[in-house]
Coordinates of C-alpha atoms in Angstrom, one line a residue:
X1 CA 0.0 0.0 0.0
X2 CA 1.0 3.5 -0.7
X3 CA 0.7 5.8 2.5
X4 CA 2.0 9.5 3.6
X5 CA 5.5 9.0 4.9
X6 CA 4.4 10.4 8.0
X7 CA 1.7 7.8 8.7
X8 CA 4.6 5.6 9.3
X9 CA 7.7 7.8 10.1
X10 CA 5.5 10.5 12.2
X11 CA 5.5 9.2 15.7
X12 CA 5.8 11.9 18.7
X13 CA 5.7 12.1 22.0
X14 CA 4.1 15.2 22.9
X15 CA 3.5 16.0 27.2
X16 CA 4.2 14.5 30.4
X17 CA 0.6 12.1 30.1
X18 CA 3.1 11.0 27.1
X19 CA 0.6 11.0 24.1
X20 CA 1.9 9.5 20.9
X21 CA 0.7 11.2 17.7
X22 CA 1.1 9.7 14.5
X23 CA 1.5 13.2 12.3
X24 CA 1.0 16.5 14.3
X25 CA -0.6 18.0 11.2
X26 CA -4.1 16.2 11.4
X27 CA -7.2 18.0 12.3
X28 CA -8.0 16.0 15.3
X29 CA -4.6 16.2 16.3
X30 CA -3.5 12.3 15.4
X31 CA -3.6 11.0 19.4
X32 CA -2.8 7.3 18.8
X33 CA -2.1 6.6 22.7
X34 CA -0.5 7.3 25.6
X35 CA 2.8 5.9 27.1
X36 CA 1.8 6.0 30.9
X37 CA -0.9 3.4 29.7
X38 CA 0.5 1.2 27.1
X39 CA 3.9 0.4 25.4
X40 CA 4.7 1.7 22.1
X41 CA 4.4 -1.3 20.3
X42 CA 0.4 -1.3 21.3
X43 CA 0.4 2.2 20.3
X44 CA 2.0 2.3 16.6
X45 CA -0.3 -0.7 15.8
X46 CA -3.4 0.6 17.7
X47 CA -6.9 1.2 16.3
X48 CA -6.9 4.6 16.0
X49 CA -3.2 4.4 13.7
X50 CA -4.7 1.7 11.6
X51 CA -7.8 4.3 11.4
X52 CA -5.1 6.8 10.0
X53 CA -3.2 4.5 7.7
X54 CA -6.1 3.5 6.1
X55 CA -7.8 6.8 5.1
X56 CA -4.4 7.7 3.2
X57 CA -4.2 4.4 1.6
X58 CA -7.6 5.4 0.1
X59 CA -5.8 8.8 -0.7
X60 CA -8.6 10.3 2.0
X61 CA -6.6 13.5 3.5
X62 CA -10.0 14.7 4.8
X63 CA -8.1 14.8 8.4
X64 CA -5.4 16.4 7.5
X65 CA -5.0 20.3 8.2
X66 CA -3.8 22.3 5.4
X67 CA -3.0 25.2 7.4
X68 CA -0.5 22.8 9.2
X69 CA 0.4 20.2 6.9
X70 CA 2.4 21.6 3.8
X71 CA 2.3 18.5 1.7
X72 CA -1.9 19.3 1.4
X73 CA -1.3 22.9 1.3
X74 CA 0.6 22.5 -1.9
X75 CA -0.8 19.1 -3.5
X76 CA 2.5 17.2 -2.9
X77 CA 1.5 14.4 -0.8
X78 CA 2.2 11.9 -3.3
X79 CA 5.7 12.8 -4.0
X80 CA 6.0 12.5 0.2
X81 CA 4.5 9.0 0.4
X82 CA 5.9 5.7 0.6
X83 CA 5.0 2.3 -0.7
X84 CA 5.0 -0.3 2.3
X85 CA 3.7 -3.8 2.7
X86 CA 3.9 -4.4 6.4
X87 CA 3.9 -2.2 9.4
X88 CA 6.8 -2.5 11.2
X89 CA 6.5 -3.7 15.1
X90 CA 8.3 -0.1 16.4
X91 CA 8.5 3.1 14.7
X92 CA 11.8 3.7 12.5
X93 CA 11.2 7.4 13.7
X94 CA 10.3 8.7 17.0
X95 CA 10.0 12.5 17.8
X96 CA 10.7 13.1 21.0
X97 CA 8.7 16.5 22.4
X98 CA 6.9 15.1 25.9
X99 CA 8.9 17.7 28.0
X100 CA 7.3 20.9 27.5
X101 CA 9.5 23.7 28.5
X102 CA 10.9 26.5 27.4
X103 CA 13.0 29.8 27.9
X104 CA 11.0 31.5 25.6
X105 CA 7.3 32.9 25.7
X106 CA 6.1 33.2 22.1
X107 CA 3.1 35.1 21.4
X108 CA 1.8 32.5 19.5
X109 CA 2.8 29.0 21.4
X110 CA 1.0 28.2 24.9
X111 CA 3.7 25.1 25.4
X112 CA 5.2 27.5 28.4
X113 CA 2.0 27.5 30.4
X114 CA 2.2 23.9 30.3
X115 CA 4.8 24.2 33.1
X116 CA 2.7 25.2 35.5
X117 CA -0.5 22.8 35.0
X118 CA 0.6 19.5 37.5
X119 CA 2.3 18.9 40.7
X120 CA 5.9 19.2 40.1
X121 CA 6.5 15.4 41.7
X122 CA 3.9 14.0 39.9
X123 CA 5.3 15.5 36.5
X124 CA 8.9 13.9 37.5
X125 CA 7.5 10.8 37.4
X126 CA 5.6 10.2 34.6
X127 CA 8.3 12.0 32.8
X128 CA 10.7 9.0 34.1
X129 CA 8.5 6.6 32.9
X130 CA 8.1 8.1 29.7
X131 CA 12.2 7.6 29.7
X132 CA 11.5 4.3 30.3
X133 CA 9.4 3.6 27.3
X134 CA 11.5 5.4 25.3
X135 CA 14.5 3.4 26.4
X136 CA 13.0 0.2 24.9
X137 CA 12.5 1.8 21.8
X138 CA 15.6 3.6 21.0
X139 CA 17.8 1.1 19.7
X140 CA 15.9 0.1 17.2
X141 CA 15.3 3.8 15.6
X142 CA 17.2 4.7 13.3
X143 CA 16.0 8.3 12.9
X144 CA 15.3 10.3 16.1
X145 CA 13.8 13.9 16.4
X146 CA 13.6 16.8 19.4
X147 CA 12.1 18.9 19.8
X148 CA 8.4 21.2 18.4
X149 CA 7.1 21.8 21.6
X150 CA 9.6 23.2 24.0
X151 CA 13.0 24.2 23.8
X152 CA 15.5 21.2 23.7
X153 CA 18.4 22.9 25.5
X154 CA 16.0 23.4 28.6
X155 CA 14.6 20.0 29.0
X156 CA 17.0 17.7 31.2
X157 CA 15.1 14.3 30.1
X158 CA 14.8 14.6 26.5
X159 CA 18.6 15.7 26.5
X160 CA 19.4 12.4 28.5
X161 CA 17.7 10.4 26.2
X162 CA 19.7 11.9 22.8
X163 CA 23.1 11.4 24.7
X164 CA 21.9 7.8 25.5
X165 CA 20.8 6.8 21.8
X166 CA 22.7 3.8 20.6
X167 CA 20.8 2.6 17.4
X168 CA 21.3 -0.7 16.2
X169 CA 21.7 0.7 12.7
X170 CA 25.2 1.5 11.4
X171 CA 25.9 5.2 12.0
X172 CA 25.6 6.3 8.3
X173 CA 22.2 4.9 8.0
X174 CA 21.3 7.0 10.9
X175 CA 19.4 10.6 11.0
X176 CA 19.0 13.2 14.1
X177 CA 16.6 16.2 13.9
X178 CA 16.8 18.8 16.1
X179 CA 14.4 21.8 17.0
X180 CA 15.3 24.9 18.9
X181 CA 15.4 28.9 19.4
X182 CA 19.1 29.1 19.4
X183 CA 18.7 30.9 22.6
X184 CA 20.7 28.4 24.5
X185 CA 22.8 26.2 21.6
X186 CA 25.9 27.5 22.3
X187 CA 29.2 25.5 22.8
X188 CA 28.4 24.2 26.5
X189 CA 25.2 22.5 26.0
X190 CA 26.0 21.4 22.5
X191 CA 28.9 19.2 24.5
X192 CA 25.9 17.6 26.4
X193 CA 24.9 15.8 23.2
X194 CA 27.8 15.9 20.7
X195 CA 28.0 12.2 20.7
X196 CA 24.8 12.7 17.8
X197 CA 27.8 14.5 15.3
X198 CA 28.1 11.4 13.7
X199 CA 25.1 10.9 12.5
X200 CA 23.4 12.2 9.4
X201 CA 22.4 15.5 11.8
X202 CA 19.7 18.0 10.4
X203 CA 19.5 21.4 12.6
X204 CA 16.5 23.3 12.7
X205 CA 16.1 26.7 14.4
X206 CA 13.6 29.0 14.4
X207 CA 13.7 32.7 14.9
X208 CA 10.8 35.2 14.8
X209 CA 12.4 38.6 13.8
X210 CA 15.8 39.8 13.4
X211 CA 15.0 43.0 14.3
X212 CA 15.9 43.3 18.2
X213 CA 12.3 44.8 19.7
X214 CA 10.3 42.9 17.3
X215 CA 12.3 39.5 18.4
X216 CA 11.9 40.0 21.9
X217 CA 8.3 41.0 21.5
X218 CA 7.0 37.8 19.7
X219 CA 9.6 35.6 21.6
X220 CA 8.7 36.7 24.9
X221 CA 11.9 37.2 26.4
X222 CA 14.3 39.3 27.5
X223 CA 17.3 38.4 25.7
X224 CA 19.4 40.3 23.5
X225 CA 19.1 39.7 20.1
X226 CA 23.2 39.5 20.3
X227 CA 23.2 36.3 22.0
X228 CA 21.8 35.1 19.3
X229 CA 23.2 35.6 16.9
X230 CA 26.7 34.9 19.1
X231 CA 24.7 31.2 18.7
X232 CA 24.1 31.3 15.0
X233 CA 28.1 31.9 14.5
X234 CA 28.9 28.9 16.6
X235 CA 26.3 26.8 14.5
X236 CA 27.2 27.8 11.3
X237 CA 31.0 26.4 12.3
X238 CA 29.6 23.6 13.0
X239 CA 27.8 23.5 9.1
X240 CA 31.3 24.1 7.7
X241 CA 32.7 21.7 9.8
X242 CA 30.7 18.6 9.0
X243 CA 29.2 18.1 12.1
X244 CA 25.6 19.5 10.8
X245 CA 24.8 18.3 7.6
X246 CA 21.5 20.3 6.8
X247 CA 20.9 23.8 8.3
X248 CA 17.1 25.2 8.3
X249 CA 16.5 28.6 9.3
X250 CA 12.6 28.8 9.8
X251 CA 10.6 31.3 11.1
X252 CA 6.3 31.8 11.5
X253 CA 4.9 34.6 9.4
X254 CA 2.6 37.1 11.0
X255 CA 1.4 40.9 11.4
X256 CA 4.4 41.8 13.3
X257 CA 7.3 40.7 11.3
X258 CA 5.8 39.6 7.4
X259 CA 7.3 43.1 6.7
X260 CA 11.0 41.7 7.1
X261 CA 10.8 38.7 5.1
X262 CA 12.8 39.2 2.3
X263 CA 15.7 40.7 4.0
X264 CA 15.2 37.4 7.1
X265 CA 15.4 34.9 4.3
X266 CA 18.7 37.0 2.2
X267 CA 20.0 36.6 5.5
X268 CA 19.3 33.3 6.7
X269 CA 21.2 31.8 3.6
X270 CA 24.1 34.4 2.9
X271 CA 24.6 35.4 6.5
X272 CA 23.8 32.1 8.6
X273 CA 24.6 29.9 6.1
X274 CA 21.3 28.2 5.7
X275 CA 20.3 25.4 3.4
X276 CA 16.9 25.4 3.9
X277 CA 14.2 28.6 4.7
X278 CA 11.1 27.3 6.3
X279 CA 8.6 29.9 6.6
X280 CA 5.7 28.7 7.5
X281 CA 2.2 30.9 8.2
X282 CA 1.1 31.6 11.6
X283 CA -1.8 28.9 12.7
X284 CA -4.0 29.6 15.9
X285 CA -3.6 26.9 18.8
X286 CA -6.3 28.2 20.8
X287 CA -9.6 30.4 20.6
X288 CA -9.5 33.0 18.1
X289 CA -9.9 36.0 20.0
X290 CA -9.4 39.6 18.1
X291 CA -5.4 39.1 19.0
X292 CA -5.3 36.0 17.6
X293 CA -7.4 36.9 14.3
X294 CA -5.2 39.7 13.7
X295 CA -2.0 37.7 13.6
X296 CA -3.4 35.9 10.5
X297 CA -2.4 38.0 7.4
X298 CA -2.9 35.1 5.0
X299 CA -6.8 35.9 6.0
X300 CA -8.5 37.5 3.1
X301 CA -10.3 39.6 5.7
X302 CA -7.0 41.1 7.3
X303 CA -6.3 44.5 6.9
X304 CA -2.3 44.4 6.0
X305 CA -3.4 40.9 3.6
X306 CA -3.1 43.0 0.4
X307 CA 0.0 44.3 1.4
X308 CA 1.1 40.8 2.4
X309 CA 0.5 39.8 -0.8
X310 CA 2.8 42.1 -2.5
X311 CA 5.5 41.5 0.4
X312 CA 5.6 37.6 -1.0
X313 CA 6.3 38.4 -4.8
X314 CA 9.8 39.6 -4.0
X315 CA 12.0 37.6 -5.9
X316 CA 14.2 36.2 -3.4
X317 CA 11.2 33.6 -2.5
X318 CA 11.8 31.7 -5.7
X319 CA 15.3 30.8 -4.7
X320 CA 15.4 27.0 -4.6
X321 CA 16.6 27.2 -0.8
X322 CA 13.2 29.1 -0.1
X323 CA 10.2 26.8 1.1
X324 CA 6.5 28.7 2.1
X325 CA 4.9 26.3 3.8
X326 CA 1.6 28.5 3.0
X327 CA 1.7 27.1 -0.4
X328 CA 0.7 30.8 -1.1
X329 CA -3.3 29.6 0.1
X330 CA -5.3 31.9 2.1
X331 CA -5.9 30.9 5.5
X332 CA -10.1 30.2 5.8
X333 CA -9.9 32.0 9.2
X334 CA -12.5 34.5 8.1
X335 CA -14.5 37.8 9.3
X336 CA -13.3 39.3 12.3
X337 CA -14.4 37.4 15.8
X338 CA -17.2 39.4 16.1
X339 CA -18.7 38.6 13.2
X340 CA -18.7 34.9 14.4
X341 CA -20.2 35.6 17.7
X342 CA -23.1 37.3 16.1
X343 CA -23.5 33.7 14.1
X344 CA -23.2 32.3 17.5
X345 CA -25.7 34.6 18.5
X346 CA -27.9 33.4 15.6
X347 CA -27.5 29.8 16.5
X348 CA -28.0 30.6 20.1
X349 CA -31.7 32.3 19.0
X350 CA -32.9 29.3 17.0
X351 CA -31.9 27.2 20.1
X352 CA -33.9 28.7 22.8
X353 CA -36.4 31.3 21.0
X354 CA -38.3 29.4 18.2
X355 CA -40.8 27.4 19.3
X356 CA -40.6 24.4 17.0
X357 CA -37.1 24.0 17.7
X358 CA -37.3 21.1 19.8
X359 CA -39.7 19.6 16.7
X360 CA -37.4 19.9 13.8
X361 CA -35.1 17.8 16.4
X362 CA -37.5 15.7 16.8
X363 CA -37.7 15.1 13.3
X364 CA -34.1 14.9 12.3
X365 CA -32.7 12.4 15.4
X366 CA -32.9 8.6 14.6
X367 CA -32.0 7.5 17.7
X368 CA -32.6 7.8 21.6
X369 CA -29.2 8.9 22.5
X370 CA -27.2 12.5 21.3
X371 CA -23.8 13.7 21.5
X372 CA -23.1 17.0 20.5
X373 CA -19.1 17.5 18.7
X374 CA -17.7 21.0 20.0
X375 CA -18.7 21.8 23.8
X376 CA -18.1 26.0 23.4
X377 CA -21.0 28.1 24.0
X378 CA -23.3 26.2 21.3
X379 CA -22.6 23.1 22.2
X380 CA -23.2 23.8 25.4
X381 CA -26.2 25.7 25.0
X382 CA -27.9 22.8 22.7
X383 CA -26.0 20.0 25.3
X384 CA -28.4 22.0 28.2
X385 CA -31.6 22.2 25.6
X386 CA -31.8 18.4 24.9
X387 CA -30.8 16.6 28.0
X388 CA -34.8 16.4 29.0
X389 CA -35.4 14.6 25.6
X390 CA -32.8 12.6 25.2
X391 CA -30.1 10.3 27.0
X392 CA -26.6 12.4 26.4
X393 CA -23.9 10.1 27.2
X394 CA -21.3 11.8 26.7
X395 CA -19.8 15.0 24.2
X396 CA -17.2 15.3 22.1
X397 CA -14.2 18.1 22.3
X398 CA -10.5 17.5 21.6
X399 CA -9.9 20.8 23.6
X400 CA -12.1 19.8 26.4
X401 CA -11.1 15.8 26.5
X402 CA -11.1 14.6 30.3
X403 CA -13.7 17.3 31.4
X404 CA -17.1 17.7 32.3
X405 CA -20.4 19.4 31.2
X406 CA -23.3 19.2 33.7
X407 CA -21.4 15.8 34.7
X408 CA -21.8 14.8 31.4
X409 CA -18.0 13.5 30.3
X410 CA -16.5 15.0 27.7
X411 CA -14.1 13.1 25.0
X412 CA -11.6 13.5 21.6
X413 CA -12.1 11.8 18.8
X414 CA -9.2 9.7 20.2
X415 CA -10.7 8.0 23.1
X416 CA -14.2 7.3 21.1
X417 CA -12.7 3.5 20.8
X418 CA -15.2 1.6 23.3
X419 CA -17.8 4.2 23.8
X420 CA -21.3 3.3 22.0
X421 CA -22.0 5.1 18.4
X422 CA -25.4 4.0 18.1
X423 CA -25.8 7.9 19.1
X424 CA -26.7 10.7 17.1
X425 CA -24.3 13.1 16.9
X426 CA -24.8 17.1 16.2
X427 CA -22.0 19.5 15.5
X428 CA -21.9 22.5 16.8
X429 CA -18.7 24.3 15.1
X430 CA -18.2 27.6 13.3
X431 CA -16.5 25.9 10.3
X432 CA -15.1 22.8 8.6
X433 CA -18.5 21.1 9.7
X434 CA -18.2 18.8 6.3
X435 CA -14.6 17.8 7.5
X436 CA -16.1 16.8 10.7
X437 CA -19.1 15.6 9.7
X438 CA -17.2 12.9 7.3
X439 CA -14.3 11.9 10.0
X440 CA -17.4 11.3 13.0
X441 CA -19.3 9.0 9.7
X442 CA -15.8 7.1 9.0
X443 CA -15.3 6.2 12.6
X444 CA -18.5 4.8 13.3
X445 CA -21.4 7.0 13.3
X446 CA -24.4 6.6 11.2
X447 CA -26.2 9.8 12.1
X448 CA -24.7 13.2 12.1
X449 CA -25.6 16.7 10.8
X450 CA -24.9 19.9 11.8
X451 CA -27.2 22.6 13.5
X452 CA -26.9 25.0 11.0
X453 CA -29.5 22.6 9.4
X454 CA -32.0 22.9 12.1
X455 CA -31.5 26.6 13.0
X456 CA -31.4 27.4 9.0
X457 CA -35.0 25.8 8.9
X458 CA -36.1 27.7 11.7
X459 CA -35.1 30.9 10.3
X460 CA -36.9 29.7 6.9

């Protein structure tokens, strides 16, 4: 079968519960497992991969996000797949990214609040048994990858592990990926995990601005620009030196700094010494608020998007070293957030103030039991309007998963695997309701439709 290389090669570790994702560019996020529950060899074969693997070898990308996932974004999925006939028992590639600190407080990233959400003992400990897992399956990787969400040079474990990694593989067959700032890669802590110079190494580092109040703006820190690019002279020694054998200089595109572009990516390969210029588009992590739409210039609806426009016909972005991982494709984030809560408010007005509301529902549930997909306001609000006419076992939220509405549990599509689908399900979302709609059908569920059905009948 022919499948997306990262369906196979895509396995990360992402937080101290250590949830395996296979590919962190699906919609639902692509939460396979967890390591503080099973072993990785239950994971990479488990229902929800095979789920996965089998959409793409039906050349189904419904899942996948192209605001994330360049390979959709620029209809080049093919030329990233693979043709495999068996799944192998372990993952040839493991990302590791379960410890989720950093130095830095990017204005777009919330990884640094994930600090301070457990007890610090409790962290240390699953964290060691995450190390554990990991241990099992090192040897027989022979790619491995750190980090995406933290910086690498501030987590101890993840640092421990990549000085620890002995692959079974001869040395030249092997590949090592690292992420970073560059905040902190400077000759000391490189020494920490220079045994991984003799493998094929790939740097990555990304930096927001090169301008010093705009970089310490959307970095969140207080650290001189200097430092640096101190840091970027030390790497690129290494580049001329052998020891990294592919340098990407990658930054995330938004209001603040889409201005500086051209000059960023003139300097990232004449200057730095880069042979690869990611620039990929600013993508939302949590609830757009005005702050968060107005990051977004690849939006149609933005004011500067015009002017963006113009920004990306300079030249220099055709040089072969020069990747958009835009694709040049607007976003889809739309109208400005107000103009969504007043469709919210619309919703919210066909839920509780039309009288044959609760008919039309009536009329369009098959079954005695509803689930509502996306517990914000509206699906809370319909959640609250049904529960006296139908059984509500449970709802469905990737952002909410483990939480509780009205004691009513609240799951992601991930953990859906023994609960019962003989349930009608109603999505409450703002967009990509089709996307949803067909992912909820493939997994199990025979009844689904959004309430923009019901509320666009009631409002004739």
């Amino acid at each position: 079968m022919r499948l997306c290389e990262r369906t196979i090669n895509f396995v990360q570790i992402t937080n101290s519960d250590g949830e395996v994702r296979l590919c962190g560019w699906l919609q639902d996020g692509g939460v396979i497992g967890r390591l503080t529950d099973s072993s990785m060899e239950e994971i990479y074969n488990s229902s929800e991969a095979k789920m996965i693997r089998e959409m793409h070898a039906n050349c189904d990308y419904s899942n996948c996000n192209p605001n994330a996932c360049p390979y959709v974004a620029n209809n080049d999925v093919d030329s990233n797949s693979i043709d495999i006939d068996e799944i192998p028992k372990y993952p040839p590639s493991l990302y590791l990214a379960y410890e989720n600190v950093c130095n830095y407080h990017c204005v777009m990233c919330t990884i640094p609040d994930c600090m301070n959400k457990e007890d610090a003992q409790l962290r240390e400990e699953k964290l060691n048994k995450i190390d554990d897992e990991v241990r099992k399956v090192l040897p027989y990787c022979k790619k491995i990858s750190a980090h995406g969400l933290g910086e690498l040079f501030a987590c101890r474990h993840i640092l421990q592990m990549l000085s620890e990694w002995k692959p079974e593989a001869p040395a030249d067959e092997c590949f090592v990926e690292l992420e970073t700032n560059g905040s902190l890669l400077n000759e000391k802590n490189w020494s920490k995990i220079a045994n991984l110079g003799q493998y094929n190494l790939h740097l990555y580092i990304t930096i927001l601005s090169l301008k010093e109040d705009v970089y310490q703006k959307l970095s969140g820190t207080t650290l001189p620009l200097s430092n640096l690019l101190e840091n970027l002279k030390f790497v690129k020694k290494l580049r001329e030196e052998g020891i990294i054998n592919h340098l990407v200089i990658a930054t995330v595109y938004q209001e603040k700094n889409f201005r500086e572009l051209p000059e960023f990516t003139r300097r990232a390969i004449e200057e730095f010494g880069a042979d690869y210029v990611r620039l990929r588009p600013y993508e939302p992590w949590r609830e757009v608020d005005m702050a968060e739409w107005f990051k977004d210039v690849r939006n149609e609806y933005h004011p500067y998007h015009q002017e963006f426009l113009e920004v990306m016909k300079h030249p220099i972005f055709k040089h072969p070293k020069v990747h958009d991982w835009g694709g040049g494709n607007v976003s889809g984030l739309g109208p400005e957030p107000y103009v969504r809560t007043r469709s919210r408010y619309y919703l919210l007005e066909g839920i509780f103030c039309k009288d044959n509301f609760e008919a039309l529902i009536r009329e369009r549930v098959t079954t005695e039991k509803v689930a509502v997909y996306g517990m914000a306001v509206v699906g809370c609000a319909i959640t609250a309007a049904l529960r006296e006419m139908y059984e509500i076992p449970y709802g469905i939220d990737r952002a909410l998963n483990g939480k509780h509405y009205r004691g009513i549990p609240i799951y992601d599509l991930n953990h859906l695997n023994e609960v019962d689908k003989n349930i009608t399900v109603i999505v409450s979302l703002d967009k990509n309701e089709d996307t949803v709609i067909s992912l909820l059908k493939k997994i199990g569920y025979k009844d689904v439709f959004s309430i923009k059905e019901i509320v666009g009948e009631l409002n004739g």
